Amino acid sequence: GCHAQGRVLLLTICAAGIGGTFQFGYNLSIINAPTLHIQEFTNETWQTRTGQPLPDHLVLLVWSLIVSLYPLGGLLGALLAGPLAVTLGRKKSLLVNNVFVLAAAALFGFSRRAGSFEMIMLGRLLVGISAGVGMNVQPMYLGESAPKELRGAVAMTSAIFTAVGLVMGQVVGLRELLGGPQAWPLLLASCLVPGALQLASLPLLPESPRYLLIDCGDPAACRAALQRLRGPADLAGELAELEQERAVCRGGRARRPWELFRERALRRQVASLVVLGGAMELCGNDAMYAYASAVFSQAGIPQAKIQYAAIGTGGCELLATLLSCLAIERAGRRVLLTGGYGLMTCWGSVFTVALCLQGSFSWTPYLAMACIFAFILSFGIGPAGVTGILATELFDQMARPAAYMVCGALMWTMLFLVGLVFPFLVEGLSHFIYVPFLCVCVCAAVYSGIFLPETRGKSFVEISEELHRLNFPGRSRGPAWAGPEVVRSTEL
């Protein structure tokens, strides 16, 4: 029985992941390989149209647009995810989301034949929208479907699929596979495959039981979904917990994102979301990936081999997220976050020293390389996965979609800004490039160590009781959860 139960949950995780955060990682890393080919294509296209070549700075502008339209689309997707998750449900939102993927794949695939680099730009925007929706709806769907003792580990799989996507994007982009000068339309359109896999598998799996009970008010469907997810296990305890949650949320409507900031009862949750959500993008992990190839070439790795070293960096994040998935229910959220950011501070400092001593010793490039791997490992162990769980665990059913919208909007805006500012930072700060990122890591480590409530293994009702105590210190913990009068007193 237990075996069959685990299987449905596992299949749900895979079906949601392959078209969800896998696409985010995949489309993030896949664009690195064909950089030069697409720039050449842009130039040739312009020459065919107007008869003169496009000046270099404009080719670069088009390229940076192709790269940065992705996080811009992600921002739109994050804002779309909340309303979608509430109106269509978690599962249907993920399915409908593949419309964007199919459209983007078509645009990428025919862009060369049509002689249009604008099609690539529009495709990147659409792929971004789909990644934005997936990044937000998937952890919500999985976190609501998992039993509470596995909730953290199940929500961590979002980070695992992101890392698998990153590595797959790097592998498929190898010159030997689809990284050649002729294959780039195929390379970009290959996001079609995971989309098709999700469309084939996800419809067969259950919707989030919490959504069915609390949002749709359908106890029968909720019980059926739980039965499929948990197998023949005794559901009485869990159904009672769900009913308790439903009582707390009764009469409420789905929150709007801006309402989260006005409520005193949500103060600690929103602060944690903003601080840790922002830190995840501003801690310099993406910058490490961007910086890696430059450091590898300084370490004397031959140019043709650098693409393999890059796969090593993605592999590091994958390994770390797998470890963290195993550790999260033992160590807890707070330990992994504090430890992860603490270690990142340490490796980032050593990295800065290595960059400063660059010319003086022959071994410094290798030290810098080791730091890159250690930094990415530390990021994967804590921040990469745990941050996505917070919005599921700290907010109730009515506020959760809005919390993901806030977190997603923040994340994609930061991703966009870091991508924009990073080249200028490299010029301005040269060796001390990592100092601003280190400050962020220190702040995040201190915040999660001191202010973040531990949510491991607690039911959603227990978590909200504890947060209520933190948000209203000095008050008794409010009357026992009973009915409408409680709802008033907890300001839910």
Short mmCIF file of C-alpha atoms in Angstrom, two decimals:
data_model
loop_
_atom_site.label_atom_id
_atom_site.label_comp_id
_atom_site.label_asym_id
_atom_site.label_seq_id
_atom_site.Cartn_x
_atom_site.Cartn_y
_atom_site.Cartn_z
CA GLY A 1 0.00 0.00 0.00
CA CYS A 2 2.69 2.45 1.07
CA HIS A 3 4.55 1.54 -2.11
CA ALA A 4 1.62 2.43 -4.40
CA GLN A 5 0.96 5.61 -2.44
CA GLY A 6 4.53 6.79 -2.91
CA ARG A 7 4.27 6.06 -6.61
CA VAL A 8 1.37 8.42 -7.30
CA LEU A 9 3.09 11.20 -5.35
CA LEU A 10 6.35 10.57 -7.22
CA LEU A 11 4.60 10.60 -10.61
CA THR A 12 2.83 13.84 -9.64
CA ILE A 13 6.20 15.39 -8.72
CA CYS A 14 7.75 14.34 -12.05
CA ALA A 15 4.78 15.36 -14.20
CA ALA A 16 4.61 18.79 -12.57
CA GLY A 17 8.39 19.25 -12.63
CA ILE A 18 9.13 18.32 -16.22
CA GLY A 19 6.98 21.12 -17.61
CA GLY A 20 7.45 23.42 -14.61
CA THR A 21 10.78 24.44 -13.09
CA PHE A 22 12.66 22.13 -15.49
CA GLN A 23 11.69 24.56 -18.26
CA PHE A 24 12.96 27.49 -16.17
CA GLY A 25 16.44 26.02 -15.76
CA TYR A 26 16.55 24.65 -19.30
CA ASN A 27 15.68 27.91 -21.05
CA LEU A 28 17.96 29.86 -18.71
CA SER A 29 21.07 27.88 -19.68
CA ILE A 30 20.25 26.89 -23.24
CA ILE A 31 20.76 30.41 -24.56
CA ASN A 32 24.51 30.47 -23.74
CA ALA A 33 25.65 28.00 -26.42
CA PRO A 34 24.23 29.67 -29.57
CA THR A 35 25.27 33.24 -28.61
CA LEU A 36 27.59 33.83 -31.59
CA HIS A 37 25.40 31.99 -34.11
CA ILE A 38 22.35 34.08 -33.22
CA GLN A 39 24.38 37.30 -33.33
CA GLU A 40 25.61 36.37 -36.81
CA PHE A 41 22.06 35.52 -37.87
CA THR A 42 20.86 38.93 -36.63
CA ASN A 43 23.55 40.65 -38.65
CA GLU A 44 22.88 38.65 -41.83
CA THR A 45 19.13 39.20 -41.55
CA TRP A 46 19.62 42.94 -41.26
CA GLN A 47 22.00 42.93 -44.21
CA THR A 48 19.48 41.03 -46.35
CA ARG A 49 16.74 43.52 -45.46
CA THR A 50 18.56 46.82 -45.74
CA GLY A 51 21.74 46.07 -47.67
CA GLN A 52 24.08 47.24 -44.91
CA PRO A 53 25.39 45.40 -41.84
CA LEU A 54 24.01 46.15 -38.39
CA PRO A 55 26.58 48.06 -36.29
CA ASP A 56 28.20 45.98 -33.53
CA HIS A 57 26.60 47.85 -30.64
CA LEU A 58 23.14 47.26 -32.11
CA VAL A 59 23.84 43.54 -32.60
CA LEU A 60 24.76 43.48 -28.90
CA LEU A 61 21.58 45.39 -28.03
CA VAL A 62 19.42 42.86 -29.91
CA TRP A 63 21.29 40.05 -28.17
CA SER A 64 20.87 41.52 -24.70
CA LEU A 65 17.15 41.94 -25.47
CA ILE A 66 16.91 38.27 -26.48
CA VAL A 67 18.50 37.34 -23.15
CA SER A 68 16.62 39.80 -20.96
CA LEU A 69 13.15 39.36 -22.45
CA TYR A 70 13.20 36.02 -20.65
CA PRO A 71 13.11 37.45 -17.10
CA LEU A 72 10.69 40.11 -18.32
CA GLY A 73 8.34 37.37 -19.49
CA GLY A 74 8.95 35.62 -16.17
CA LEU A 75 7.71 38.70 -14.36
CA LEU A 76 4.50 38.71 -16.42
CA GLY A 77 4.11 34.98 -15.80
CA ALA A 78 4.53 35.41 -12.04
CA LEU A 79 1.76 38.03 -12.01
CA LEU A 80 -0.43 35.76 -14.12
CA ALA A 81 0.20 32.73 -11.90
CA GLY A 82 -1.85 33.91 -8.92
CA PRO A 83 -5.15 34.52 -10.75
CA LEU A 84 -4.63 31.35 -12.84
CA ALA A 85 -4.02 29.17 -9.77
CA VAL A 86 -7.16 30.51 -8.10
CA THR A 87 -9.53 30.33 -11.11
CA LEU A 88 -8.31 27.21 -12.95
CA GLY A 89 -6.73 25.34 -10.05
CA ARG A 90 -3.10 24.31 -9.64
CA LYS A 91 -3.07 21.38 -12.06
CA LYS A 92 -5.00 23.03 -14.91
CA SER A 93 -2.81 26.14 -14.67
CA LEU A 94 0.29 24.01 -15.31
CA LEU A 95 -1.40 22.37 -18.29
CA VAL A 96 -2.72 25.60 -19.85
CA ASN A 97 0.74 27.08 -19.35
CA ASN A 98 2.09 24.85 -22.13
CA VAL A 99 0.27 27.00 -24.70
CA PHE A 100 3.09 29.54 -24.28
CA VAL A 101 5.72 26.83 -24.75
CA LEU A 102 4.13 25.51 -27.95
CA ALA A 103 3.85 29.02 -29.40
CA ALA A 104 7.45 29.85 -28.48
CA ALA A 105 8.80 26.59 -29.96
CA ALA A 106 7.02 27.33 -33.24
CA LEU A 107 8.49 30.85 -33.34
CA PHE A 108 12.03 29.58 -32.60
CA GLY A 109 11.78 26.72 -35.07
CA PHE A 110 10.74 28.87 -38.03
CA SER A 111 12.72 32.01 -37.20
CA ARG A 112 15.62 31.24 -39.54
CA ARG A 113 13.35 30.24 -42.42
CA ALA A 114 11.33 33.43 -41.94
CA GLY A 115 14.54 35.46 -41.65
CA SER A 116 13.31 37.21 -38.51
CA PHE A 117 15.23 37.75 -35.28
CA GLU A 118 12.08 39.42 -33.89
CA MET A 119 10.53 35.94 -33.75
CA ILE A 120 13.35 34.86 -31.42
CA MET A 121 12.67 37.85 -29.18
CA LEU A 122 8.94 37.14 -29.00
CA GLY A 123 9.66 33.44 -28.39
CA ARG A 124 11.94 34.31 -25.47
CA LEU A 125 9.20 36.48 -23.98
CA LEU A 126 6.67 33.62 -24.24
CA VAL A 127 9.06 31.03 -22.80
CA GLY A 128 9.66 33.49 -19.94
CA ILE A 129 5.92 33.81 -19.26
CA SER A 130 5.61 30.02 -19.10
CA ALA A 131 8.61 29.75 -16.76
CA GLY A 132 7.11 32.46 -14.52
CA VAL A 133 3.81 30.60 -14.21
CA GLY A 134 5.51 27.22 -13.67
CA MET A 135 7.97 28.49 -11.05
CA ASN A 136 5.05 29.72 -8.93
CA VAL A 137 2.30 27.19 -9.48
CA GLN A 138 4.44 24.05 -9.23
CA PRO A 139 5.71 24.47 -5.62
CA MET A 140 2.20 25.58 -4.61
CA TYR A 141 0.64 22.47 -6.18
CA LEU A 142 3.22 20.06 -4.75
CA GLY A 143 3.40 21.69 -1.30
CA GLU A 144 -0.40 21.44 -0.99
CA SER A 145 -0.49 17.81 -2.20
CA ALA A 146 2.30 16.41 0.00
CA PRO A 147 1.83 14.94 3.50
CA LYS A 148 3.18 17.35 6.13
CA GLU A 149 6.19 15.17 7.09
CA LEU A 150 7.34 15.18 3.44
CA ARG A 151 6.18 18.67 2.48
CA GLY A 152 9.65 20.21 2.54
CA ALA A 153 11.28 17.41 0.59
CA VAL A 154 8.51 17.41 -2.02
CA ALA A 155 8.63 21.20 -2.46
CA MET A 156 12.44 20.92 -2.77
CA THR A 157 11.95 18.94 -5.96
CA SER A 158 11.21 22.26 -7.68
CA ALA A 159 14.86 23.19 -7.14
CA ILE A 160 15.99 19.74 -8.28
CA PHE A 161 14.10 20.09 -11.55
CA THR A 162 15.53 23.60 -12.03
CA ALA A 163 19.05 22.16 -11.64
CA VAL A 164 18.27 19.21 -13.95
CA GLY A 165 17.02 21.76 -16.49
CA LEU A 166 20.22 23.82 -16.16
CA VAL A 167 22.41 20.77 -16.73
CA MET A 168 20.28 19.46 -19.60
CA GLY A 169 20.41 22.87 -21.26
CA GLN A 170 24.21 22.87 -20.96
CA VAL A 171 24.46 19.29 -22.29
CA VAL A 172 22.08 19.73 -25.22
CA GLY A 173 23.94 22.93 -26.12
CA LEU A 174 27.26 21.08 -26.52
CA ARG A 175 28.81 21.52 -29.96
CA GLU A 176 28.50 17.78 -30.58
CA LEU A 177 24.72 17.78 -29.99
CA LEU A 178 22.74 20.89 -30.95
CA GLY A 179 25.38 23.57 -30.35
CA GLY A 180 26.57 23.69 -33.96
CA PRO A 181 26.13 26.79 -36.13
CA GLN A 182 23.20 25.29 -38.10
CA ALA A 183 21.22 23.68 -35.30
CA TRP A 184 20.28 26.65 -33.09
CA PRO A 185 16.61 26.93 -34.17
CA LEU A 186 16.19 23.28 -33.15
CA LEU A 187 18.11 23.88 -29.94
CA LEU A 188 15.78 26.73 -28.90
CA ALA A 189 12.65 24.85 -30.03
CA SER A 190 13.58 21.77 -28.00
CA CYS A 191 11.60 23.19 -25.03
CA LEU A 192 8.69 21.58 -26.88
CA VAL A 193 9.70 18.12 -25.64
CA PRO A 194 9.27 18.66 -21.86
CA GLY A 195 6.04 20.56 -22.59
CA ALA A 196 4.66 17.59 -24.53
CA LEU A 197 5.73 15.19 -21.75
CA GLN A 198 3.78 17.20 -19.20
CA LEU A 199 0.69 17.42 -21.39
CA ALA A 200 0.76 13.63 -21.74
CA SER A 201 1.24 12.78 -18.05
CA LEU A 202 -0.22 15.45 -15.75
CA PRO A 203 -3.93 15.06 -16.72
CA LEU A 204 -3.85 11.52 -15.28
CA LEU A 205 -2.85 12.75 -11.78
CA PRO A 206 -4.92 14.32 -8.96
CA GLU A 207 -5.47 18.04 -8.32
CA SER A 208 -4.28 19.57 -5.01
CA PRO A 209 -6.69 18.29 -2.28
CA ARG A 210 -6.49 21.63 -0.45
CA TYR A 211 -7.59 23.51 -3.55
CA LEU A 212 -10.51 21.09 -4.05
CA LEU A 213 -11.72 21.44 -0.46
CA ILE A 214 -10.99 25.06 0.49
CA ASP A 215 -11.28 26.88 -2.85
CA CYS A 216 -13.88 24.67 -4.59
CA GLY A 217 -15.71 23.47 -1.47
CA ASP A 218 -15.85 19.89 -2.76
CA PRO A 219 -15.16 17.41 0.11
CA ALA A 220 -15.83 14.34 -2.06
CA ALA A 221 -13.29 15.33 -4.71
CA CYS A 222 -10.82 16.25 -1.98
CA ARG A 223 -11.17 12.84 -0.34
CA ALA A 224 -10.77 11.08 -3.70
CA ALA A 225 -7.60 13.06 -4.52
CA LEU A 226 -6.17 12.34 -1.06
CA GLN A 227 -7.00 8.67 -1.43
CA ARG A 228 -5.04 8.52 -4.69
CA LEU A 229 -2.09 10.44 -3.26
CA ARG A 230 -1.90 8.59 0.07
CA GLY A 231 -3.11 5.14 -0.95
CA PRO A 232 -5.12 3.06 1.55
CA ALA A 233 -3.57 4.88 4.54
CA ASP A 234 -5.95 6.18 7.21
CA LEU A 235 -7.00 9.66 6.12
CA ALA A 236 -9.05 10.67 9.17
CA GLY A 237 -6.27 12.73 10.79
CA GLU A 238 -5.33 14.55 7.63
CA LEU A 239 -8.95 15.23 6.64
CA ALA A 240 -9.54 16.70 10.10
CA GLU A 241 -6.53 19.01 9.62
CA LEU A 242 -7.86 20.06 6.21
CA GLU A 243 -11.28 20.81 7.70
CA GLN A 244 -9.56 22.89 10.38
CA GLU A 245 -7.79 24.88 7.67
CA ARG A 246 -11.06 25.27 5.84
CA ALA A 247 -12.72 26.64 8.97
CA VAL A 248 -9.92 29.19 9.35
CA CYS A 249 -10.25 30.29 5.71
CA ARG A 250 -14.05 30.24 5.60
CA GLY A 251 -15.68 33.39 4.40
CA GLY A 252 -12.33 34.73 3.23
CA ARG A 253 -11.62 35.41 -0.43
CA ALA A 254 -8.30 35.05 -2.19
CA ARG A 255 -5.98 37.88 -1.17
CA ARG A 256 -4.62 40.41 -3.64
CA PRO A 257 -0.80 40.81 -3.59
CA TRP A 258 -0.84 44.40 -2.29
CA GLU A 259 -3.13 43.43 0.61
CA LEU A 260 -0.36 41.25 2.06
CA PHE A 261 1.68 44.33 2.91
CA ARG A 262 -1.10 46.05 4.82
CA GLU A 263 -1.98 43.31 7.30
CA ARG A 264 -0.28 43.23 10.64
CA ALA A 265 -1.08 39.52 10.96
CA LEU A 266 1.14 38.84 7.95
CA ARG A 267 4.06 41.08 8.88
CA ARG A 268 6.64 38.41 9.73
CA GLN A 269 5.66 36.24 6.74
CA VAL A 270 5.93 39.07 4.21
CA ALA A 271 9.25 40.25 5.66
CA SER A 272 10.68 36.73 5.38
CA LEU A 273 9.40 36.41 1.82
CA VAL A 274 10.89 39.72 0.68
CA VAL A 275 14.24 39.36 2.45
CA LEU A 276 14.90 35.75 1.50
CA GLY A 277 13.27 35.95 -1.94
CA GLY A 278 15.41 38.97 -2.79
CA ALA A 279 18.55 37.43 -1.33
CA MET A 280 18.15 34.32 -3.47
CA GLU A 281 18.68 36.39 -6.65
CA LEU A 282 21.08 38.96 -5.18
CA CYS A 283 23.46 36.47 -3.53
CA GLY A 284 25.51 36.24 -6.73
CA ASN A 285 24.84 32.65 -7.72
CA ASP A 286 23.79 33.52 -11.27
CA ALA A 287 26.78 35.84 -11.45
CA MET A 288 28.98 32.85 -10.55
CA TYR A 289 27.65 31.00 -13.57
CA ALA A 290 28.24 34.06 -15.76
CA TYR A 291 31.76 34.52 -14.37
CA ALA A 292 32.69 30.83 -14.49
CA SER A 293 33.89 30.62 -18.09
CA ALA A 294 36.15 33.67 -17.67
CA VAL A 295 37.71 32.14 -14.55
CA PHE A 296 38.09 28.74 -16.23
CA SER A 297 39.95 30.28 -19.15
CA GLN A 298 42.22 32.18 -16.74
CA ALA A 299 42.93 28.88 -14.99
CA GLY A 300 44.32 27.70 -18.31
CA ILE A 301 41.57 25.28 -19.26
CA PRO A 302 41.63 25.05 -23.07
CA GLN A 303 38.77 26.92 -24.75
CA ALA A 304 37.20 23.78 -26.25
CA LYS A 305 37.01 22.12 -22.83
CA ILE A 306 35.37 25.03 -21.01
CA GLN A 307 31.87 23.88 -22.00
CA TYR A 308 32.49 20.66 -20.04
CA ALA A 309 33.73 22.55 -16.96
CA ALA A 310 30.53 24.60 -17.17
CA ILE A 311 28.47 21.41 -17.02
CA GLY A 312 30.41 20.66 -13.81
CA THR A 313 29.00 23.84 -12.24
CA GLY A 314 25.43 22.87 -13.13
CA GLY A 315 26.12 19.35 -11.87
CA CYS A 316 27.24 20.85 -8.55
CA GLU A 317 23.92 22.61 -8.04
CA LEU A 318 22.05 19.42 -8.96
CA LEU A 319 24.06 17.35 -6.48
CA ALA A 320 23.53 19.92 -3.73
CA THR A 321 19.77 20.18 -4.25
CA LEU A 322 19.51 16.37 -4.09
CA LEU A 323 21.46 16.37 -0.80
CA SER A 324 19.33 19.17 0.57
CA CYS A 325 16.13 17.30 -0.38
CA LEU A 326 17.32 14.40 1.77
CA ALA A 327 18.38 16.68 4.64
CA ILE A 328 15.52 19.16 4.82
CA GLU A 329 13.12 17.08 6.92
CA ARG A 330 15.95 16.22 9.35
CA ALA A 331 17.83 19.50 9.60
CA GLY A 332 14.90 21.87 9.13
CA ARG A 333 14.52 24.98 6.98
CA ARG A 334 16.36 27.44 9.18
CA VAL A 335 19.58 25.42 9.51
CA LEU A 336 19.88 24.90 5.75
CA LEU A 337 19.29 28.57 4.96
CA THR A 338 21.64 29.93 7.62
CA GLY A 339 24.29 27.35 6.79
CA GLY A 340 23.96 27.85 3.06
CA TYR A 341 24.30 31.63 3.19
CA GLY A 342 27.07 31.37 5.81
CA LEU A 343 29.12 29.05 3.60
CA MET A 344 28.49 31.26 0.57
CA THR A 345 29.87 34.23 2.50
CA CYS A 346 32.98 32.22 3.31
CA TRP A 347 33.62 30.98 -0.27
CA GLY A 348 32.82 34.37 -1.77
CA SER A 349 35.43 35.98 0.50
CA VAL A 350 38.08 33.43 -0.51
CA PHE A 351 37.10 33.98 -4.16
CA THR A 352 37.66 37.73 -3.75
CA VAL A 353 41.10 37.09 -2.24
CA ALA A 354 41.94 34.72 -5.10
CA LEU A 355 40.97 37.36 -7.67
CA CYS A 356 43.11 39.97 -5.91
CA LEU A 357 46.18 37.70 -5.86
CA GLN A 358 45.65 36.70 -9.47
CA GLY A 359 48.99 37.70 -10.89
CA SER A 360 51.11 36.79 -7.86
CA PHE A 361 50.77 32.99 -7.58
CA SER A 362 50.28 30.29 -10.18
CA TRP A 363 47.70 28.46 -8.04
CA THR A 364 45.19 31.29 -7.55
CA PRO A 365 43.08 30.50 -10.66
CA TYR A 366 42.59 26.97 -9.32
CA LEU A 367 41.60 28.36 -5.93
CA ALA A 368 39.10 30.63 -7.70
CA MET A 369 37.75 27.60 -9.59
CA ALA A 370 37.37 25.59 -6.39
CA CYS A 371 35.50 28.54 -4.85
CA ILE A 372 33.07 28.66 -7.75
CA PHE A 373 32.17 25.00 -7.24
CA ALA A 374 31.96 25.36 -3.45
CA PHE A 375 29.83 28.51 -3.74
CA ILE A 376 27.33 26.87 -6.09
CA LEU A 377 27.21 23.77 -3.84
CA SER A 378 26.44 25.93 -0.81
CA PHE A 379 23.71 27.75 -2.74
CA GLY A 380 22.12 24.44 -3.73
CA ILE A 381 22.16 23.07 -0.19
CA GLY A 382 20.14 25.90 1.30
CA PRO A 383 18.77 28.92 -0.58
CA ALA A 384 18.05 27.21 -3.92
CA GLY A 385 15.27 25.01 -2.64
CA VAL A 386 14.22 26.25 0.76
CA THR A 387 13.27 29.74 -0.44
CA GLY A 388 10.55 28.34 -2.69
CA ILE A 389 8.99 26.43 0.20
CA LEU A 390 8.53 29.51 2.38
CA ALA A 391 5.62 30.93 0.40
CA THR A 392 3.80 27.60 0.68
CA GLU A 393 4.39 27.14 4.40
CA LEU A 394 4.14 30.65 5.83
CA PHE A 395 0.87 31.64 4.14
CA ASP A 396 -2.61 30.14 4.34
CA GLN A 397 -4.68 28.95 1.39
CA MET A 398 -6.24 32.37 0.79
CA ALA A 399 -2.96 34.28 0.80
CA ARG A 400 -0.70 31.67 -0.83
CA PRO A 401 -1.25 32.56 -4.53
CA ALA A 402 -0.71 36.24 -3.73
CA ALA A 403 2.45 35.39 -1.77
CA TYR A 404 3.82 33.52 -4.79
CA MET A 405 3.00 36.51 -7.00
CA VAL A 406 4.96 38.83 -4.69
CA CYS A 407 7.86 36.38 -4.41
CA GLY A 408 7.89 35.69 -8.16
CA ALA A 409 7.66 39.34 -9.17
CA LEU A 410 10.54 40.12 -6.83
CA MET A 411 12.65 37.22 -8.09
CA TRP A 412 12.26 37.96 -11.80
CA THR A 413 12.81 41.70 -11.34
CA MET A 414 16.05 40.98 -9.47
CA LEU A 415 17.12 38.45 -12.11
CA PHE A 416 16.56 41.09 -14.78
CA LEU A 417 18.41 43.82 -12.85
CA VAL A 418 21.38 41.62 -11.93
CA GLY A 419 21.72 40.59 -15.59
CA LEU A 420 21.59 44.24 -16.60
CA VAL A 421 23.98 45.61 -13.98
CA PHE A 422 26.49 42.75 -13.77
CA PRO A 423 28.66 43.71 -16.79
CA PHE A 424 29.00 47.25 -15.38
CA LEU A 425 29.82 45.89 -11.91
CA VAL A 426 32.63 43.81 -13.41
CA GLU A 427 34.09 46.94 -15.00
CA GLY A 428 33.63 49.17 -11.98
CA LEU A 429 34.67 46.84 -9.16
CA SER A 430 37.00 44.46 -11.05
CA HIS A 431 38.47 42.22 -8.30
CA PHE A 432 35.97 43.29 -5.67
CA ILE A 433 33.01 42.24 -7.83
CA TYR A 434 31.78 39.91 -5.07
CA VAL A 435 31.70 42.39 -2.18
CA PRO A 436 28.08 43.58 -2.75
CA PHE A 437 26.92 39.96 -3.11
CA LEU A 438 28.73 39.03 0.12
CA CYS A 439 26.85 41.72 2.04
CA VAL A 440 23.58 40.19 0.82
CA CYS A 441 24.72 36.69 1.92
CA VAL A 442 25.62 37.92 5.41
CA CYS A 443 22.27 39.69 5.82
CA ALA A 444 20.36 36.62 4.64
CA ALA A 445 22.28 34.31 6.99
CA VAL A 446 21.61 36.61 9.97
CA TYR A 447 17.94 37.03 9.06
CA SER A 448 17.22 33.33 8.65
CA GLY A 449 19.17 32.47 11.80
CA ILE A 450 17.34 34.94 14.02
CA PHE A 451 13.95 35.83 12.55
CA LEU A 452 12.74 32.88 10.51
CA PRO A 453 10.26 30.58 12.27
CA GLU A 454 11.00 26.85 11.82
CA THR A 455 8.14 25.10 9.99
CA ARG A 456 9.42 21.53 9.67
CA GLY A 457 6.80 18.81 10.19
CA LYS A 458 4.08 21.19 11.39
CA SER A 459 0.57 21.33 10.01
CA PHE A 460 -0.44 24.58 8.30
CA VAL A 461 -2.71 25.40 11.26
CA GLU A 462 0.16 25.00 13.76
CA ILE A 463 2.38 27.21 11.60
CA SER A 464 -0.20 29.99 11.50
CA GLU A 465 -0.68 29.78 15.27
CA GLU A 466 3.06 30.23 15.81
CA LEU A 467 3.20 33.14 13.34
CA HIS A 468 0.27 34.74 15.11
CA ARG A 469 2.31 34.68 18.34
CA LEU A 470 5.28 36.24 16.54
CA ASN A 471 3.21 38.96 14.85
CA PHE A 472 1.36 39.91 18.05
CA PRO A 473 3.91 39.49 20.83
CA GLY A 474 2.52 40.00 24.31
CA ARG A 475 -0.96 38.80 23.38
CA SER A 476 -2.19 35.40 24.39
CA ARG A 477 -2.26 33.06 21.44
CA GLY A 478 -5.88 33.82 20.74
CA PRO A 479 -8.75 31.47 21.58
CA ALA A 480 -8.59 27.87 20.39
CA TRP A 481 -9.47 27.48 16.71
CA ALA A 482 -13.20 26.99 16.78
CA GLY A 483 -15.18 29.05 14.33
CA PRO A 484 -15.95 32.50 13.02
CA GLU A 485 -14.98 34.39 16.20
CA VAL A 486 -11.44 33.04 15.81
CA VAL A 487 -11.32 34.18 12.24
CA ARG A 488 -11.95 37.70 13.42
CA SER A 489 -9.32 37.52 16.16
CA THR A 490 -6.56 36.21 13.91
CA GLU A 491 -7.43 38.78 11.23
CA LEU A 492 -7.33 36.08 8.57
#
